[in-house]
Amino acid sequence: MNTDTYILGGWQSDFAQKAPDAQFFPLLRDATHGALHDARLEAADVEVVHVGNFAGEMFTGQGQLGGMAVSVVPALAGTPSSRHEAACASGSMAVLAAMADLESGRYDCALVVGAEVLRNVGGQEAGLRLGSAAWIGREIVGEPFPWPAMFGRIGEEYQKRYGLDHAHLGRIAEINLANARRNPLAQTRDWNLTSEAFYESDEHNPVVAGPLRKHDCSRITDGSAAVVLASGAFAERWARERGTALDRVPRILGWGHRTGTMLLEDKLASSQDAEYVFPHVRQAILDAYRRSGCHRAADLDVIETHDCFSISEYAAIDHFGITPPGKSWQAIEDATIEMGGALPVNPSGGLLGLGHPVGATGVRMVLDGARQVAGRAGDYQVPDAARVGLLNIGGSATTVAAFVVGR
């Protein structure tokens, strides 16, 4: 049995735009139509639907998004559909569930949609509601900015173990917002910031928590993304009917999925004698490498990683193995991670530049991976990209998903 999962097409909303009337249906509708059009398929070809969403009830009162997703097109009515939640990794859980359906032979064609509505309340209130991805009542109690506080704590841990210079965090943010200017769907594509906005300027970039400053933090974002996934047998027919070589169709070559304990302090305490700050994150990446036939970061051409804060990308650099543990600064100083560098990271702009509609982020990453290896990433295309590594995390690196997309 051919258990490869092929990515036949996909679509992403404009992350600079608010959800119309703070409603999910337009996001799901546009993502579904867009992905089917891009894949050159009809709704009747879809055999199962998986939806990624974290906070529907908390922001809009809306649940049961699996049912809403099959309301988009009459031909989808009756199609099996379910919603998946794992904080910021919700979209990746939907992708993994769809892959399992295809690999088991239950179904041959799956639609995966991620969507989130977050901008119908103020930024601080949104942050407090998103704090539900931490352990309520046991951590960040009374903290007005829960996630900057949590990731600021991760920055402090890096400082304690290895040393940390904010200039490296600032450079990550500066690179990603520069990349976002190439992306016509990026939330910050029209922003004009001076260099002072990224570094240690209390006027232009005030401290938020720990070593993190204002532009080390990603933005509250509305948006949706969708991909059409298919089994090898379905993809082979699809490619033949469209005169496309199957070996040019993007595939998910490998994946990893690990879950750490809920409390951040427990995770940090358990890794005190370990090589990496988050051993389970490293293991998820190694699982994706092994399943894809990769052996190291140098086997990749591009990385799209979870930079909800600059420190999360800083941590991803050493956990991917681009540098030894604690030496992520090396890949920043030698421009490895920049466009034109040896291994560009977040050419899309990442979460810092492109935006972070929580439940859609994992799906968007898979879509960007597919676009890179298909040569369809436009102005942020990395030349000759054949393998893309993806890392999506939920909570304080609690739920972790890694993928390798290639052709």
CSV table of C-alpha atoms in Angstrom, one decimal, residues 145-301:
chain,number,residue,atom,x,y,z
A,145,PHE,CA,-0.1,39.1,29.7
A,146,PRO,CA,0.0,35.3,30.1
A,147,TRP,CA,1.9,34.2,27.0
A,148,PRO,CA,4.6,36.9,27.0
A,149,ALA,CA,5.2,35.9,30.6
A,150,MET,CA,5.4,32.2,29.8
A,151,PHE,CA,7.8,32.7,26.8
A,152,GLY,CA,9.7,35.3,28.7
A,153,ARG,CA,10.3,32.6,31.2
A,154,ILE,CA,11.7,30.4,28.4
A,155,GLY,CA,14.0,33.2,27.5
A,156,GLU,CA,15.2,33.4,31.1
A,157,GLU,CA,15.9,29.7,31.0
A,158,TYR,CA,18.0,30.1,27.9
A,159,GLN,CA,19.8,33.0,29.6
A,160,LYS,CA,20.5,30.9,32.7
A,161,ARG,CA,21.7,27.8,30.8
A,162,TYR,CA,23.6,29.3,27.9
A,163,GLY,CA,23.5,33.1,28.0
A,164,LEU,CA,21.2,35.1,25.8
A,165,ASP,CA,21.7,38.4,24.0
A,166,HIS,CA,18.5,40.3,23.1
A,167,ALA,CA,20.1,41.5,19.9
A,168,HIS,CA,19.7,38.0,18.5
A,169,LEU,CA,16.0,37.9,19.4
A,170,GLY,CA,15.6,41.3,17.8
A,171,ARG,CA,17.3,40.2,14.6
A,172,ILE,CA,14.9,37.2,14.3
A,173,ALA,CA,11.9,39.6,14.5
A,174,GLU,CA,13.6,42.0,12.0
A,175,ILE,CA,14.2,39.2,9.5
A,176,ASN,CA,10.7,37.8,9.8
A,177,LEU,CA,9.0,41.1,9.3
A,178,ALA,CA,11.2,41.8,6.3
A,179,ASN,CA,10.2,38.5,4.9
A,180,ALA,CA,6.6,39.3,5.5
A,181,ARG,CA,6.8,42.3,3.1
A,182,ARG,CA,7.3,39.8,0.3
A,183,ASN,CA,4.1,38.0,1.3
A,184,PRO,CA,0.9,39.5,-0.1
A,185,LEU,CA,-1.2,37.8,2.6
A,186,ALA,CA,0.9,38.8,5.6
A,187,GLN,CA,-0.6,40.8,8.4
A,188,THR,CA,2.4,43.1,8.7
A,189,ARG,CA,3.2,43.4,5.0
A,190,ASP,CA,2.6,47.2,4.9
A,191,TRP,CA,4.3,48.0,8.2
A,192,ASN,CA,7.1,50.4,8.2
A,193,LEU,CA,9.4,50.0,11.2
A,194,THR,CA,12.8,51.5,11.8
A,195,SER,CA,15.6,49.3,13.1
A,196,GLU,CA,15.1,50.7,16.6
A,197,ALA,CA,11.8,48.9,16.8
A,198,PHE,CA,13.5,45.5,17.1
A,199,TYR,CA,16.3,46.1,19.5
A,200,GLU,CA,16.8,47.5,23.1
A,201,SER,CA,15.0,50.8,22.7
A,202,ASP,CA,12.6,51.4,25.6
A,203,GLU,CA,10.9,54.0,23.4
A,204,HIS,CA,10.4,52.1,20.2
A,205,ASN,CA,10.5,48.5,21.6
A,206,PRO,CA,9.5,48.5,25.3
A,207,VAL,CA,10.0,45.5,27.6
A,208,VAL,CA,6.9,43.2,27.9
A,209,ALA,CA,8.2,40.3,30.0
A,210,GLY,CA,11.6,38.9,30.8
A,211,PRO,CA,13.9,39.4,27.9
A,212,LEU,CA,10.9,39.9,25.5
A,213,ARG,CA,10.1,43.3,24.0
A,214,LYS,CA,7.1,44.5,22.0
A,215,HIS,CA,8.2,43.3,18.6
A,216,ASP,CA,9.4,40.0,20.0
A,217,CYS,CA,5.6,39.1,20.2
A,218,SER,CA,3.3,38.0,17.4
A,219,ARG,CA,0.0,39.6,16.8
A,220,ILE,CA,-3.6,38.7,17.4
A,221,THR,CA,-4.8,37.4,14.0
A,222,ASP,CA,-8.1,36.3,12.3
A,223,GLY,CA,-7.8,33.9,9.4
A,224,SER,CA,-8.2,30.6,7.8
A,225,ALA,CA,-6.2,28.1,5.7
A,226,ALA,CA,-7.0,24.8,4.1
A,227,VAL,CA,-5.3,22.0,2.3
A,228,VAL,CA,-6.6,19.0,0.3
A,229,LEU,CA,-4.7,15.9,1.2
A,230,ALA,CA,-4.9,12.6,-0.7
A,231,SER,CA,-3.7,9.0,-0.6
A,232,GLY,CA,-1.2,7.8,-3.1
A,233,ALA,CA,-3.8,6.0,-5.2
A,234,PHE,CA,-6.0,9.0,-5.4
A,235,ALA,CA,-3.1,11.3,-6.2
A,236,GLU,CA,-1.9,9.0,-8.9
A,237,ARG,CA,-5.3,9.2,-10.7
A,238,TRP,CA,-5.5,13.0,-10.0
A,239,ALA,CA,-2.1,13.6,-11.5
A,240,ARG,CA,-2.7,11.4,-14.5
A,241,GLU,CA,-6.0,13.1,-15.3
A,242,ARG,CA,-4.4,16.5,-15.2
A,243,GLY,CA,-1.2,15.6,-17.1
A,244,THR,CA,0.9,16.2,-14.0
A,245,ALA,CA,3.9,14.1,-13.0
A,246,LEU,CA,3.2,12.5,-9.6
A,247,ASP,CA,6.8,13.1,-8.5
A,248,ARG,CA,6.2,16.8,-8.8
A,249,VAL,CA,3.2,16.8,-6.4
A,250,PRO,CA,4.1,17.9,-2.9
A,251,ARG,CA,4.0,15.2,-0.2
A,252,ILE,CA,4.2,14.9,3.6
A,253,LEU,CA,7.4,12.8,3.8
A,254,GLY,CA,7.6,12.5,7.6
A,255,TRP,CA,5.9,13.7,10.8
A,256,GLY,CA,6.5,13.8,14.5
A,257,HIS,CA,4.0,14.3,17.3
A,258,ARG,CA,5.0,14.6,21.0
A,259,THR,CA,3.2,16.0,24.0
A,260,GLY,CA,5.0,17.4,27.1
A,261,THR,CA,3.6,17.8,30.5
A,262,MET,CA,1.2,20.7,31.0
A,263,LEU,CA,3.1,23.0,33.4
A,264,LEU,CA,6.0,24.9,31.9
A,265,GLU,CA,8.0,24.7,35.1
A,266,ASP,CA,7.7,20.9,35.1
A,267,LYS,CA,9.0,20.7,31.6
A,268,LEU,CA,12.0,23.0,32.4
A,269,ALA,CA,12.8,21.1,35.7
A,270,SER,CA,12.7,17.7,33.9
A,271,SER,CA,15.2,18.9,31.3
A,272,GLN,CA,17.8,20.4,33.7
A,273,ASP,CA,20.3,17.6,32.9
A,274,ALA,CA,19.2,17.1,29.3
A,275,GLU,CA,21.0,18.3,26.2
A,276,TYR,CA,18.0,20.4,25.0
A,277,VAL,CA,15.7,22.7,26.9
A,278,PHE,CA,12.7,20.7,25.4
A,279,PRO,CA,13.8,17.1,24.7
A,280,HIS,CA,10.3,16.2,23.5
A,281,VAL,CA,10.4,19.0,20.9
A,282,ARG,CA,13.8,17.6,19.7
A,283,GLN,CA,12.3,14.1,19.6
A,284,ALA,CA,9.3,15.2,17.5
A,285,ILE,CA,11.7,16.8,15.0
A,286,LEU,CA,13.9,13.6,15.0
A,287,ASP,CA,10.8,11.5,14.4
A,288,ALA,CA,10.0,13.7,11.3
A,289,TYR,CA,13.5,13.4,10.1
A,290,ARG,CA,13.6,9.6,10.5
A,291,ARG,CA,10.2,9.1,8.8
A,292,SER,CA,11.2,11.3,5.9
A,293,GLY,CA,14.7,9.9,5.3
A,294,CYS,CA,16.4,13.1,6.5
A,295,HIS,CA,19.3,12.8,8.9
A,296,ARG,CA,19.9,16.5,9.9
A,297,ALA,CA,18.8,20.0,9.3
A,298,ALA,CA,21.3,20.3,6.4
A,299,ASP,CA,19.0,17.9,4.5
A,300,LEU,CA,16.3,20.6,4.5
A,301,ASP,CA,16.1,23.6,2.1
